[in-house]
mmCIF file of C-alpha atoms in Angstrom:
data_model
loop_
_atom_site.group_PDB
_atom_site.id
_atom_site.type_symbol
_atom_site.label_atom_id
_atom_site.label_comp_id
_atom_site.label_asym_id
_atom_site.label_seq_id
_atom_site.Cartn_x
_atom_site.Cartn_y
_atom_site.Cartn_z
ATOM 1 C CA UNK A 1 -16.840 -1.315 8.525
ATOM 2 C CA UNK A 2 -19.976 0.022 9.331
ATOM 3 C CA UNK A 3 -22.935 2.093 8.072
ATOM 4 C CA UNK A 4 -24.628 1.692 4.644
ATOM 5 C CA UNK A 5 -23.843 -0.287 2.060
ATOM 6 C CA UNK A 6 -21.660 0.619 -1.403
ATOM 7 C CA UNK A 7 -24.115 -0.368 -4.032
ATOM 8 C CA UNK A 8 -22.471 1.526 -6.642
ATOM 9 C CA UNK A 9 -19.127 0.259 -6.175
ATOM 10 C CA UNK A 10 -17.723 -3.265 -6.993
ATOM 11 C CA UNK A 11 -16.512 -5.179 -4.071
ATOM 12 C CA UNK A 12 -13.380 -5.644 -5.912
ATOM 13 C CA UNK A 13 -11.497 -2.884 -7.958
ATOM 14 C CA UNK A 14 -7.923 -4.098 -9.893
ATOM 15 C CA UNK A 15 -5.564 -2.170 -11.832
ATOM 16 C CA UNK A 16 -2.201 -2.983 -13.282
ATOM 17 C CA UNK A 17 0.702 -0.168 -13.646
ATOM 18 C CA UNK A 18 4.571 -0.001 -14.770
ATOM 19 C CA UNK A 19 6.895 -0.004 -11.878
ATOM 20 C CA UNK A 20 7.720 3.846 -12.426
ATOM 21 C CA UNK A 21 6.726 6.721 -10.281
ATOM 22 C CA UNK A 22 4.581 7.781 -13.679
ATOM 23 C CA UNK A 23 3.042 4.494 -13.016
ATOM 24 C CA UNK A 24 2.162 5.296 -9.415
ATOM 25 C CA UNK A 25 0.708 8.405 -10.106
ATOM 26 C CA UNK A 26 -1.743 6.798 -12.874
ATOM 27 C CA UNK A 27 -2.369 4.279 -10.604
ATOM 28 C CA UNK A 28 -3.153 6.010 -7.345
ATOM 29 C CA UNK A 29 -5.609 8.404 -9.050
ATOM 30 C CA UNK A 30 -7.221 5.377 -10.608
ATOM 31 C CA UNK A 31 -7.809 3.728 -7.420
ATOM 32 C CA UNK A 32 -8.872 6.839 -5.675
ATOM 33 C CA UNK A 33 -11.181 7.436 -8.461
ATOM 34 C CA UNK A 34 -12.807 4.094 -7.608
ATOM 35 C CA UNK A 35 -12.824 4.273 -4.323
ATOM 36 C CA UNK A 36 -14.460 7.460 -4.205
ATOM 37 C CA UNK A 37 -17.862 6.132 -4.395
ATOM 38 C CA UNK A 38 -17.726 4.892 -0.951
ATOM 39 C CA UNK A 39 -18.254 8.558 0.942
ATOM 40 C CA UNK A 40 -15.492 8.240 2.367
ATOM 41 C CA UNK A 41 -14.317 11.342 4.835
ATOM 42 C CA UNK A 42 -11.171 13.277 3.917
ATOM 43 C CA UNK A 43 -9.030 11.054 7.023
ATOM 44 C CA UNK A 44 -9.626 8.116 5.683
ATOM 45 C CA UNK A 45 -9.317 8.638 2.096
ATOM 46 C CA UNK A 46 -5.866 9.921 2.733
ATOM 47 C CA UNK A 47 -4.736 7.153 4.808
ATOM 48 C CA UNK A 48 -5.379 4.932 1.880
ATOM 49 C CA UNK A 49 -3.569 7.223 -0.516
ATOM 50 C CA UNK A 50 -1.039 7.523 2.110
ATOM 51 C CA UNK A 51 -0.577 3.879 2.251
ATOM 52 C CA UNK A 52 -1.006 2.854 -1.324
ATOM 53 C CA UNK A 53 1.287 5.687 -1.980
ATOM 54 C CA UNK A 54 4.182 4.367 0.383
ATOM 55 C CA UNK A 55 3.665 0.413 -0.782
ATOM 56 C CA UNK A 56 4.103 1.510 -4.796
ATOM 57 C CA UNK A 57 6.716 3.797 -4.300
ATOM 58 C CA UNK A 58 8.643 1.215 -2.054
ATOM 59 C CA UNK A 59 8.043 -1.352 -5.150
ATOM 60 C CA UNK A 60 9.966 1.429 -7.689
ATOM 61 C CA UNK A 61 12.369 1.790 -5.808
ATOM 62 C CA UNK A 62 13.039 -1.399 -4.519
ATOM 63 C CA UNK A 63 11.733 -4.003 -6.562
ATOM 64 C CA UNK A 64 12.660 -2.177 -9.965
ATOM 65 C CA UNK A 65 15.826 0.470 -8.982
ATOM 66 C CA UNK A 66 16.597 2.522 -12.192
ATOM 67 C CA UNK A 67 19.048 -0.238 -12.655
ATOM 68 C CA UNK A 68 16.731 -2.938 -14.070
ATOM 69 C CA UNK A 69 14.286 -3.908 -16.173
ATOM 70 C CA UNK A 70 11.058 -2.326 -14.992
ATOM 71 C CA UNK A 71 8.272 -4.612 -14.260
ATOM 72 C CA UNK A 72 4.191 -4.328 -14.176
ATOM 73 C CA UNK A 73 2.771 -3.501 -10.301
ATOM 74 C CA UNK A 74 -0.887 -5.346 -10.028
ATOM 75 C CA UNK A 75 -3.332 -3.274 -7.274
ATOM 76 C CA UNK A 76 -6.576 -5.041 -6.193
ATOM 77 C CA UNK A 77 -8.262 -3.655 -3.603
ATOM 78 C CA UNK A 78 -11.329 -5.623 -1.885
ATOM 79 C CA UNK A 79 -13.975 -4.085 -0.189
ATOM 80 C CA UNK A 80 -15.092 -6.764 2.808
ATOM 81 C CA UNK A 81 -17.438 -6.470 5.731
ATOM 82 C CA UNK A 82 -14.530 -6.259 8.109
ATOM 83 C CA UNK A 83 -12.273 -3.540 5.729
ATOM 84 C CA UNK A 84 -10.568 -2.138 2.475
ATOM 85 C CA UNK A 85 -8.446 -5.219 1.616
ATOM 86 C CA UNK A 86 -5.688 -4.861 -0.322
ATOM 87 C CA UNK A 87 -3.038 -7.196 -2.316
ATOM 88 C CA UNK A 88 0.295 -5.669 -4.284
ATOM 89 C CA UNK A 89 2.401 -8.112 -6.444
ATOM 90 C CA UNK A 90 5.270 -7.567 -8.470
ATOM 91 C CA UNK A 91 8.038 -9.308 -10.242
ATOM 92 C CA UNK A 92 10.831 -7.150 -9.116
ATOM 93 C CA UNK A 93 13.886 -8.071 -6.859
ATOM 94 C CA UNK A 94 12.467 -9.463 -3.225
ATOM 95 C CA UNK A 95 12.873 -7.425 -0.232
ATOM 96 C CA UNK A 96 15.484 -7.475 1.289
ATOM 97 C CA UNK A 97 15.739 -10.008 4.264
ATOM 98 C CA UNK A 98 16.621 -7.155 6.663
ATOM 99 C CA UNK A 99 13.945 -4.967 5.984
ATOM 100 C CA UNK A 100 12.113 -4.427 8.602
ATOM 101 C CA UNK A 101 9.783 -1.989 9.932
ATOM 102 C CA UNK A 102 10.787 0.708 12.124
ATOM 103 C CA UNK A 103 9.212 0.662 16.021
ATOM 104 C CA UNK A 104 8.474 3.689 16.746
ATOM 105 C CA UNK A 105 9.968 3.192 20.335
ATOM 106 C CA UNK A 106 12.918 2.851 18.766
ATOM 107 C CA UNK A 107 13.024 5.827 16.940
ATOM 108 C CA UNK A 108 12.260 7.809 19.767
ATOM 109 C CA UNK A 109 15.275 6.796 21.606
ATOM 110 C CA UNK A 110 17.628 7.625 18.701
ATOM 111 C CA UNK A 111 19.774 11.052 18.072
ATOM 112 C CA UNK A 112 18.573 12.778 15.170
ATOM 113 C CA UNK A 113 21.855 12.069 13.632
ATOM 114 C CA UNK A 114 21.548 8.252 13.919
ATOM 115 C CA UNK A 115 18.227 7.938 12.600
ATOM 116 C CA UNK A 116 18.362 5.205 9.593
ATOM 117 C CA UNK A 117 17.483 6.761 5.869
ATOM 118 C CA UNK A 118 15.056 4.593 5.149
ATOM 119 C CA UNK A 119 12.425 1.963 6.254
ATOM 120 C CA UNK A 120 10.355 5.092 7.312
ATOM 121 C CA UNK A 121 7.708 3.635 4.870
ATOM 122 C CA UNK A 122 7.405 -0.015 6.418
ATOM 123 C CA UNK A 123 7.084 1.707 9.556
ATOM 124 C CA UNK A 124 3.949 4.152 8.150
ATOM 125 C CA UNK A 125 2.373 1.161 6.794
ATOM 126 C CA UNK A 126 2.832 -1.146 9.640
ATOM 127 C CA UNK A 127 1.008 1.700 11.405
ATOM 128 C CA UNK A 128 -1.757 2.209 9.276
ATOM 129 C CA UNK A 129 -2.740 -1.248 8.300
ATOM 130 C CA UNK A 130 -3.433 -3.972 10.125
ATOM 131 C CA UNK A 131 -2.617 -7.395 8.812
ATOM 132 C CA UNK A 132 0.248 -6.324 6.799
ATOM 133 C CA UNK A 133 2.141 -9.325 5.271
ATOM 134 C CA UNK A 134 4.681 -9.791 2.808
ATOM 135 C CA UNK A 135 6.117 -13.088 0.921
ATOM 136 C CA UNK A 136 8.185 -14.168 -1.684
ATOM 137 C CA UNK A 137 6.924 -17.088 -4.203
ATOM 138 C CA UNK A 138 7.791 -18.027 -7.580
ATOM 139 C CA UNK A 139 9.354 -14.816 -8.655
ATOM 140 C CA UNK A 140 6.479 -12.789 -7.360
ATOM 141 C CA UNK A 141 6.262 -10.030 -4.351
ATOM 142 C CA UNK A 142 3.379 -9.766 -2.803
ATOM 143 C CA UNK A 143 2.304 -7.400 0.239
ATOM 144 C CA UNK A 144 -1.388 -8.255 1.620
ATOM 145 C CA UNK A 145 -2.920 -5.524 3.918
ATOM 146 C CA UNK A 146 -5.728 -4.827 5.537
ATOM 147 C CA UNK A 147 -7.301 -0.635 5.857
ATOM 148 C CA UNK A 148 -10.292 -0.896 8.241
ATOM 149 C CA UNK A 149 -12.854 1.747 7.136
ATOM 150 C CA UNK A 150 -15.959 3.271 8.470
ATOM 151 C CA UNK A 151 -18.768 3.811 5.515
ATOM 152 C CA UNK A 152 -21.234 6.806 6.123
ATOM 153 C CA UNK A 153 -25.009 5.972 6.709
#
């Protein structure tokens, strides 16, 4: 990051939603609400909701399908000199050993008829974040990413 400092912002902003798209909506507007403060431009601000957007709605679909119990998603995003860090965890089903992000090399040498339904996700935020990580312990999910950010003067 650069510029000025956020004064008027916590370094550390935390919310907890139900694993249901009404969650996610909730959730995201909270967040955006308190990240807001920072002056962020209109790019950057939507890459966050982009990739906020993408990680929850992977978790309610994923972690709690229609065909479970639902589950609380915990959001805590951490504003650091070097970025916008954030951390998701869940208690929902694990991902799924063999999902993996897309490479966008090999999308591009697919027919449009054999390109895969899903992971298109993954692949958005593999390519918006940087130090995206994901494990499995004790029953919890958790997906750790990193949003670099430039803060006005």
């Amino acid at each position: 990051m650069t510029g000025g400092k956020p004064s008027a912002l916590p370094t550390a902003v935390r919310t907890v939603i139900v694993g249901r798209k009404s969650g996610v909506r909730r959730g995201l507007q909270w967040m955006l609400a308190q990240i807001h403060p920072l002056g962020l431009g209109p790019e950057q601000l939507s890459t966050i909701e982009l990739v906020l957007a993408e990680a929850l709605n992977n978790i309610v679909e994923h972690a709690y399908p229609e065909t479970v119990p639902t589950g609380d998603i915990a959001i805590r995003c951490t504003l650091l000199a070097d970025g916008l860090h954030v951390t998701i965890t869940d208690t929902g089903l694990p991902m799924a050993s063999n999902a993996t992000p897309l490479a966008l090399g090999n999308l591009l040498n697919l027919k449009t008829s054999e390109l895969p339904e899903g992971g298109f996700g993954l692949y958005l935020i593999n390519d918006l974040a940087q130090n995206v990580s994901y494990q499995r312990t004790g029953g919890e999910n958790r997906l750790d990413l990193k949003l670099a950010i430039s803060l006005p003067s």
